[in-house]
PDB file of C-alpha atoms in Angstrom:
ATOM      1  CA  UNK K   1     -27.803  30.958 -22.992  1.00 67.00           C
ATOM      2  CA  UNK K   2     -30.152  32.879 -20.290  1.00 82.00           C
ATOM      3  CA  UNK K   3     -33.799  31.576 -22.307  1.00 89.00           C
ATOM      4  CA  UNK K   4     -36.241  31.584 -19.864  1.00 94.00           C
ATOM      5  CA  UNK K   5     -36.855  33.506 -17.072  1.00 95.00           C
ATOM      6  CA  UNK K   6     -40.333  32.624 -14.325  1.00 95.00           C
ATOM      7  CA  UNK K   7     -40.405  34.398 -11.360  1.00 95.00           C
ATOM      8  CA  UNK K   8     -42.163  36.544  -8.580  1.00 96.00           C
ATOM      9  CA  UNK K   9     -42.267  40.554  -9.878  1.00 96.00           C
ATOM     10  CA  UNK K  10     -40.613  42.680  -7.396  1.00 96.00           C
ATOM     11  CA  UNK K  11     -40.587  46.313  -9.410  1.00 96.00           C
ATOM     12  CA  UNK K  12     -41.401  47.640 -12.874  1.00 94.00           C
ATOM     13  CA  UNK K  13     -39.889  50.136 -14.819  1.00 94.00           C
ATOM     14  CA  UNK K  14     -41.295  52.773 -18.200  1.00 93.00           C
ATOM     15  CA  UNK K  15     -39.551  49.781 -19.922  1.00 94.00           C
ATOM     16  CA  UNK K  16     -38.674  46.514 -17.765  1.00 96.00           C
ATOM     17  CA  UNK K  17     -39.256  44.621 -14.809  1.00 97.00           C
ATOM     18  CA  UNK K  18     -37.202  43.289 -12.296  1.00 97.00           C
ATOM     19  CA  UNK K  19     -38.208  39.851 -11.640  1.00 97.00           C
ATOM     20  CA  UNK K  20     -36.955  37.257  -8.658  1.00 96.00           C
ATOM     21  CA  UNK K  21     -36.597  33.110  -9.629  1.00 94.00           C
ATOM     22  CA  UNK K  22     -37.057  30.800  -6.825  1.00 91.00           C
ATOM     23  CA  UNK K  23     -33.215  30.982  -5.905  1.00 90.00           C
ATOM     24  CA  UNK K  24     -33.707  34.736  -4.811  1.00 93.00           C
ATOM     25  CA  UNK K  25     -31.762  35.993  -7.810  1.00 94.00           C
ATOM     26  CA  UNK K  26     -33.328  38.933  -9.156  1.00 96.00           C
ATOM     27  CA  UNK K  27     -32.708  39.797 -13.184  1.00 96.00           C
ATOM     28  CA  UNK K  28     -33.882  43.471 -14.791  1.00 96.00           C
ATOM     29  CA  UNK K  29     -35.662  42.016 -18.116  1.00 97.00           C
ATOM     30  CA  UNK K  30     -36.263  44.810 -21.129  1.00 97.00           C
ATOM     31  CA  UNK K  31     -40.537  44.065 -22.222  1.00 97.00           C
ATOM     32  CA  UNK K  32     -41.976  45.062 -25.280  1.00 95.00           C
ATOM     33  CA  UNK K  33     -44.812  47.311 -24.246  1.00 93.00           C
ATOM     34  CA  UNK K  34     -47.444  44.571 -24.878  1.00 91.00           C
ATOM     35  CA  UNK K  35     -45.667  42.994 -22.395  1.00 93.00           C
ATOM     36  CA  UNK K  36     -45.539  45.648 -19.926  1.00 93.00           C
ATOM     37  CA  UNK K  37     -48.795  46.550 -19.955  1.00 92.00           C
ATOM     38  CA  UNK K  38     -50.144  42.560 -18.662  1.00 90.00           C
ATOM     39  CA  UNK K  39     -47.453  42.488 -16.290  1.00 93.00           C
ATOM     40  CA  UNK K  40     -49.117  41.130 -12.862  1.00 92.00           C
ATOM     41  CA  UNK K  41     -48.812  43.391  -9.890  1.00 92.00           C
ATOM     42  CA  UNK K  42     -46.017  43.202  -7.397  1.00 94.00           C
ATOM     43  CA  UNK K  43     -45.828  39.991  -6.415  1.00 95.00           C
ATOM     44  CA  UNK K  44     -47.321  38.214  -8.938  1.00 95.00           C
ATOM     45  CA  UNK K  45     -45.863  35.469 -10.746  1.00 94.00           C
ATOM     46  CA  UNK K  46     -44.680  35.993 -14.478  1.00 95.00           C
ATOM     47  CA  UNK K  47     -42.322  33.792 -17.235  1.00 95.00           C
ATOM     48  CA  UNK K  48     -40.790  35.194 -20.283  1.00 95.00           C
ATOM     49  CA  UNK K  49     -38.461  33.886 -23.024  1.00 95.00           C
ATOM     50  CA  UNK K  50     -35.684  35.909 -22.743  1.00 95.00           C
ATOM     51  CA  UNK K  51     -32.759  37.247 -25.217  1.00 95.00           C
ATOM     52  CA  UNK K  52     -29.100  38.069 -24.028  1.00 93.00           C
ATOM     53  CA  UNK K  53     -27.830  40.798 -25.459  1.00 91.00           C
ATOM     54  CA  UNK K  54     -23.694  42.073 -24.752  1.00 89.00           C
ATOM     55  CA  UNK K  55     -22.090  45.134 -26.493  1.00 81.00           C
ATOM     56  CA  UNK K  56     -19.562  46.417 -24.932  1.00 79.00           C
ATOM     57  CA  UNK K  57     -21.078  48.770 -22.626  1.00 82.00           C
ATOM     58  CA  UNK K  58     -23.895  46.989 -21.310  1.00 83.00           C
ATOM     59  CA  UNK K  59     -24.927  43.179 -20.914  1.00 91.00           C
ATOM     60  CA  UNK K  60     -29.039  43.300 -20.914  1.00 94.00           C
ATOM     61  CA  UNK K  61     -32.232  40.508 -20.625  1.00 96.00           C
ATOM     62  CA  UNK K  62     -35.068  41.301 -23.397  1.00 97.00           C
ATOM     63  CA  UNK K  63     -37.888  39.002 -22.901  1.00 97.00           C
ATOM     64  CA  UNK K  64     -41.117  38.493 -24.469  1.00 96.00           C
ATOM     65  CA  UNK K  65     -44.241  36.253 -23.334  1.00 91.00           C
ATOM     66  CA  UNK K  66     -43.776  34.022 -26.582  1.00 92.00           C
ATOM     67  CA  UNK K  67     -41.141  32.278 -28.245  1.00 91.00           C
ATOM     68  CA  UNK K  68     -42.129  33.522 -31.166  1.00 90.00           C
ATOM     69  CA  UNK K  69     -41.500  36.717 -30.387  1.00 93.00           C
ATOM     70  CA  UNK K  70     -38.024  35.768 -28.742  1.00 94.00           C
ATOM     71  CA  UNK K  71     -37.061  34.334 -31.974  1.00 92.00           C
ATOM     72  CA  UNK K  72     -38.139  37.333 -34.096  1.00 93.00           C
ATOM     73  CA  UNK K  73     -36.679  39.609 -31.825  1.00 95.00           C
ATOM     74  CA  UNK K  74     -33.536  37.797 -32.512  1.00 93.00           C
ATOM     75  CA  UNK K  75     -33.962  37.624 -36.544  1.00 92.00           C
ATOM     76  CA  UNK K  76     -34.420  41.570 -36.121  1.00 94.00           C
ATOM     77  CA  UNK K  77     -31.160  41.907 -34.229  1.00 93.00           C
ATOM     78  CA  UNK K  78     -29.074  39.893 -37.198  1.00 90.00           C
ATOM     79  CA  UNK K  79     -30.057  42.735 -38.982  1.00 89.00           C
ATOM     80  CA  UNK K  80     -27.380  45.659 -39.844  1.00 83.00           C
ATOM     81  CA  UNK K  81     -27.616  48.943 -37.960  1.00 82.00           C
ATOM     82  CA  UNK K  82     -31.029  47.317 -35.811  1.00 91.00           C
ATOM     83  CA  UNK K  83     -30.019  47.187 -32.235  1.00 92.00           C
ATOM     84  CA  UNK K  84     -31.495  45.908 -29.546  1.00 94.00           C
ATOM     85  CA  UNK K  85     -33.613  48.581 -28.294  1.00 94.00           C
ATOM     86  CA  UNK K  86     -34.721  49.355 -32.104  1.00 95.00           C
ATOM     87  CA  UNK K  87     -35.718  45.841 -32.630  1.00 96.00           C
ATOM     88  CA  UNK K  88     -38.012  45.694 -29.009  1.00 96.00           C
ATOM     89  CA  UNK K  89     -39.763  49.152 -30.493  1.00 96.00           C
ATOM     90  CA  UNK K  90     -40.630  46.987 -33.481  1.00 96.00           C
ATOM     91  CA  UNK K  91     -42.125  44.101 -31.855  1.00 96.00           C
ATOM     92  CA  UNK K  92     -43.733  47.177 -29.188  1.00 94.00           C
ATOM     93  CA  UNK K  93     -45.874  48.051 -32.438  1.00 93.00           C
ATOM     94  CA  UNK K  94     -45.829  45.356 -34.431  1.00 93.00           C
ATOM     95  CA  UNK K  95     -46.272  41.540 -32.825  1.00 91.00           C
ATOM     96  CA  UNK K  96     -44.401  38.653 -34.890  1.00 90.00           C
ATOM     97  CA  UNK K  97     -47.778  37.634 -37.684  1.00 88.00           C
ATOM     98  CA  UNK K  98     -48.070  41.291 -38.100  1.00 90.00           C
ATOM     99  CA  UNK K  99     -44.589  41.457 -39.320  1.00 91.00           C
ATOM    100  CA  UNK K 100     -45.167  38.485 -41.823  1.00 89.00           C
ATOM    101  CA  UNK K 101     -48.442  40.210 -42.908  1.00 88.00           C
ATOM    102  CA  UNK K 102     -46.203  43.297 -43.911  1.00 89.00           C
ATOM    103  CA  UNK K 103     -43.865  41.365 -45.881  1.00 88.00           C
ATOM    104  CA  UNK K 104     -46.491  39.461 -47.650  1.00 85.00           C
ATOM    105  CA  UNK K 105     -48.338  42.932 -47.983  1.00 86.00           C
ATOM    106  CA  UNK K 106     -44.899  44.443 -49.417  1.00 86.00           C
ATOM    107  CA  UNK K 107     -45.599  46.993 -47.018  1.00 89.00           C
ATOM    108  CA  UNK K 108     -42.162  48.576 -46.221  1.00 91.00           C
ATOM    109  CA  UNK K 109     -43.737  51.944 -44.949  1.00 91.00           C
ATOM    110  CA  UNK K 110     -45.721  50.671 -42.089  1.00 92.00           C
ATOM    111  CA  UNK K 111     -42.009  49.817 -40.726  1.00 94.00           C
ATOM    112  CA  UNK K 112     -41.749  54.379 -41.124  1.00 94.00           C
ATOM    113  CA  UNK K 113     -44.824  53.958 -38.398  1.00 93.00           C
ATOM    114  CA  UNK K 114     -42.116  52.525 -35.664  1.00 94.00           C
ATOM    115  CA  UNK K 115     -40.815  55.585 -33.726  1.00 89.00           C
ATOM    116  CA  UNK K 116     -36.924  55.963 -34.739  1.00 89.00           C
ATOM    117  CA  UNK K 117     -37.085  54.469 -38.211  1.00 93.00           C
ATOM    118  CA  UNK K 118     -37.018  56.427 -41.126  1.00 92.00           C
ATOM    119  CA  UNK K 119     -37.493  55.281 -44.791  1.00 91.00           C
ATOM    120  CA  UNK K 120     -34.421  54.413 -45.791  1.00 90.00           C
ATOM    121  CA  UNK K 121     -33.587  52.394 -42.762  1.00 90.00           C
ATOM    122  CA  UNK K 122     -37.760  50.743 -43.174  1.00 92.00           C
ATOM    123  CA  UNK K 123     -36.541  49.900 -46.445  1.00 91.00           C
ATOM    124  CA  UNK K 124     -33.423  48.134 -45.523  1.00 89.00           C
ATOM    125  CA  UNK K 125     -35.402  46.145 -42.756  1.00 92.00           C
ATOM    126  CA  UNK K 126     -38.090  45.356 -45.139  1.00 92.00           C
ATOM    127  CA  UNK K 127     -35.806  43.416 -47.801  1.00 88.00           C
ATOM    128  CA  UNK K 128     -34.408  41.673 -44.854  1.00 88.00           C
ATOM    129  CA  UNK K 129     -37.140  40.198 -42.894  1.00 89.00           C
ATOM    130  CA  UNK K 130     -38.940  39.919 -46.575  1.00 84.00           C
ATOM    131  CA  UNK K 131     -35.790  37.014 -46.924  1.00 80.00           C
ATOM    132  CA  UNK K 132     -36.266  35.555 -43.483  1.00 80.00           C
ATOM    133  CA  UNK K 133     -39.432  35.363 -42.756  1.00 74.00           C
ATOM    134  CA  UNK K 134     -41.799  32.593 -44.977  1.00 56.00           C
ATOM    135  CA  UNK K 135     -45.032  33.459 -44.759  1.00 46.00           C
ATOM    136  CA  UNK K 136     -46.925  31.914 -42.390  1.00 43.00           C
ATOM    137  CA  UNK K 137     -44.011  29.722 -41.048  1.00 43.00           C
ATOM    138  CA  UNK K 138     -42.069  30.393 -38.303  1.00 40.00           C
ATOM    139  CA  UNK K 139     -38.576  32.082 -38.005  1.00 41.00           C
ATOM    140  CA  UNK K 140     -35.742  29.201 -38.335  1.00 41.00           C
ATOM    141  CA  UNK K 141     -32.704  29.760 -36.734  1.00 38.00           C
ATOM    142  CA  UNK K 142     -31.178  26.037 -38.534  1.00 41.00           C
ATOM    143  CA  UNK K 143     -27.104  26.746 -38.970  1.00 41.00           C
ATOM    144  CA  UNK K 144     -28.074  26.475 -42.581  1.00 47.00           C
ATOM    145  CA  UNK K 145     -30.321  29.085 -42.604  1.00 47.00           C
ATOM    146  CA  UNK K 146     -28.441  31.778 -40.681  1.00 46.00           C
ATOM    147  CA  UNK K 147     -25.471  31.144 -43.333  1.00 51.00           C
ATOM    148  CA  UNK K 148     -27.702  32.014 -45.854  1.00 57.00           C
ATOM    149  CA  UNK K 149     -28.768  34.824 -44.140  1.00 60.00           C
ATOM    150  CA  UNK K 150     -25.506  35.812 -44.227  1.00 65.00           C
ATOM    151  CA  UNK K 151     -24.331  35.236 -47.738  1.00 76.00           C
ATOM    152  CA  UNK K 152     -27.245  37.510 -48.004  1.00 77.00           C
ATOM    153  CA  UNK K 153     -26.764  40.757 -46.447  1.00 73.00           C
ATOM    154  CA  UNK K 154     -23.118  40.627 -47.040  1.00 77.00           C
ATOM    155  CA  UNK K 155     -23.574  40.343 -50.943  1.00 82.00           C
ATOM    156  CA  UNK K 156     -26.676  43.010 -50.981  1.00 79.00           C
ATOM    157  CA  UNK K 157     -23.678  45.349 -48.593  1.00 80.00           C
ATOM    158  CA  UNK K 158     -21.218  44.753 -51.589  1.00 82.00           C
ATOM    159  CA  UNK K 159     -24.147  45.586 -54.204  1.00 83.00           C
ATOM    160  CA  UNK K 160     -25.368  48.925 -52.335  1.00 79.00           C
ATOM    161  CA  UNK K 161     -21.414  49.712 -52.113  1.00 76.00           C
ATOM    162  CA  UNK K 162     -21.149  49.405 -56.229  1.00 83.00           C
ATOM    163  CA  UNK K 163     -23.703  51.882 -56.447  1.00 82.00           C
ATOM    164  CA  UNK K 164     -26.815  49.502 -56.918  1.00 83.00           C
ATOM    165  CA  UNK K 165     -30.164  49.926 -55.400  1.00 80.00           C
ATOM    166  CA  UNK K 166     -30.741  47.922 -52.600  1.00 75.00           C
ATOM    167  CA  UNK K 167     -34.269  47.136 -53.343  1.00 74.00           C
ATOM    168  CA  UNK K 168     -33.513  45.965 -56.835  1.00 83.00           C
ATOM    169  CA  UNK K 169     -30.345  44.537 -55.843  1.00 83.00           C
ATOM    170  CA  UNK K 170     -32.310  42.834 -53.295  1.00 80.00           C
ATOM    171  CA  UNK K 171     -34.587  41.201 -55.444  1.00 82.00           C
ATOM    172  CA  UNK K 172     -32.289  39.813 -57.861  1.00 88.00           C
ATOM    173  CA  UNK K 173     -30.045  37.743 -54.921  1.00 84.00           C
ATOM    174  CA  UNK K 174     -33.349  36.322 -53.109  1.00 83.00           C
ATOM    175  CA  UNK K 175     -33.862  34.677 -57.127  1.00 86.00           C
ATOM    176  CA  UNK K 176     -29.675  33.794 -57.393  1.00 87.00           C
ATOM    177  CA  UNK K 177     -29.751  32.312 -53.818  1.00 83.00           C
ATOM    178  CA  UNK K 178     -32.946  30.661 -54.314  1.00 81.00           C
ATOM    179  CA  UNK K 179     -32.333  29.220 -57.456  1.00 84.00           C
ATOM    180  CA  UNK K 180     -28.952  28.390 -56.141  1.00 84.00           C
ATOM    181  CA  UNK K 181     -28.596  28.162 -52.081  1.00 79.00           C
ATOM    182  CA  UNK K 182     -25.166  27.052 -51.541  1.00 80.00           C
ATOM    183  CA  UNK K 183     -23.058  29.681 -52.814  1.00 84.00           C
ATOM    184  CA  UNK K 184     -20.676  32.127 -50.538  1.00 82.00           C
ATOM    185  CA  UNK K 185     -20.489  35.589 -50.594  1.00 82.00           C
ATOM    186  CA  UNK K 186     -18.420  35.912 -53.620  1.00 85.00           C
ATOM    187  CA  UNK K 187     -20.062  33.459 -55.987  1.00 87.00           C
ATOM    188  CA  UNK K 188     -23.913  35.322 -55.012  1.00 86.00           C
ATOM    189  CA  UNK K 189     -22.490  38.905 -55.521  1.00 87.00           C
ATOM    190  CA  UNK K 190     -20.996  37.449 -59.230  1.00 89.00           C
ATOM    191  CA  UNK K 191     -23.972  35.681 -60.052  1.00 90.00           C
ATOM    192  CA  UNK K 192     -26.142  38.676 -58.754  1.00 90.00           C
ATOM    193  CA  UNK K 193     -23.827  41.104 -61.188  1.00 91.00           C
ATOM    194  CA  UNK K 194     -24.365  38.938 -64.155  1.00 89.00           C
ATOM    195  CA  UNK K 195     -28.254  38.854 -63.483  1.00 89.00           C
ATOM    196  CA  UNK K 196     -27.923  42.701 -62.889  1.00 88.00           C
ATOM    197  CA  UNK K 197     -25.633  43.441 -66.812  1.00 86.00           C
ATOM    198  CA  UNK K 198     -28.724  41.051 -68.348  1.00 83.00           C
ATOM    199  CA  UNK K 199     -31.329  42.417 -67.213  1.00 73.00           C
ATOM    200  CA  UNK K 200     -30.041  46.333 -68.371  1.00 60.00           C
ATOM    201  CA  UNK K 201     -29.861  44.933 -72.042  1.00 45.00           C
TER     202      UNK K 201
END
């Protein structure tokens, strides 16, 4: 796993740098404009946590000067339809407290204020990150926790498919999954259907 990154800036980009380590190896690292913008001149030293991303066109550094961000960055990216590039615009507007404060805020919309990202798809990030991130506490990546995550969004995926509305649906499987955290896919969308058939009676 390519982490951390410190090194002497050779050149900078509208959206990266390229930066040199001490064994004359130079990497192209994607920057969230925050980022960008306290970059040192050329040839000035910087460090950044960085995230590996593959698809299957490209192979591509992100880093950020925090490991917080790093580690939101990479909650963002777990989530369906957010790609890379969408999840660096978020943390470009939004650093990692800000996105806790908007999920403690229930404020979904501010997401619509991230160029790209309409309402629907706000929404769907919203009930996401309102599941992963805690607060004040910061992101876990624990094996435990990312099969949660899981059980999750697959479960809410089967809900929205049966016709259910993903912020109610939503709701309901935080309380199953919370109330009960070590069920799989199937057991949290039957337990989330039952909850569902009560509460319209």
């Amino acid at each position: 796993m390519l982490a951390y990154f410190e090194g002497r800036v050779l050149e900078r980009t509208e959206n990266s740098c390229i930066l040199v380590t001490a064994g004359g190896i130079g990497y192209e690292i994607f920057l969230p404009e925050h980022a960008l913008a306290q970059l040192p001149a050329q040839g000035g030293t910087a460090a950044f946590y960085t995230s590996f991303i593959v698809r299957e066109d490209a192979q591509e550094l992100f880093g950020f000067p925090s490991w917080d961000e790093r580690q939101t960055f990479n909650v963002l990216t777990g989530i369906n339809r957010v790609g890379a590039r969408t999840a660096l615009a978020i943390l470009s507007r939004y650093r990692p407290d800000d996105l806790r404060r908007i999920v403690a805020d229930d404020d979904a919309a501010a997401l619509t204020q991230v160029s790209g990202i309409g309402k629907k798809t706000a929404q769907q990030i919203f009930l996401e990150l309102k599941y992963k991130l805690k607060g004040d506490a910061p992101v876990s990546f624990s094996p435990a926790a990312s099969a949660k995550t899981s059980v999750y969004r697959d479960a809410l995926t089967g809900l929205a498919n049966l016709g259910y509305d993903e912020d109610t649906a939503g709701q309901v499987l935080r309380t199953v999954l919370e109330s009960e955290p070590d069920l799989d896919v199937g057991e949290a969308l039957r337990a989330a259907l039952k909850a569902l058939a009560r509460g319209k009676k």
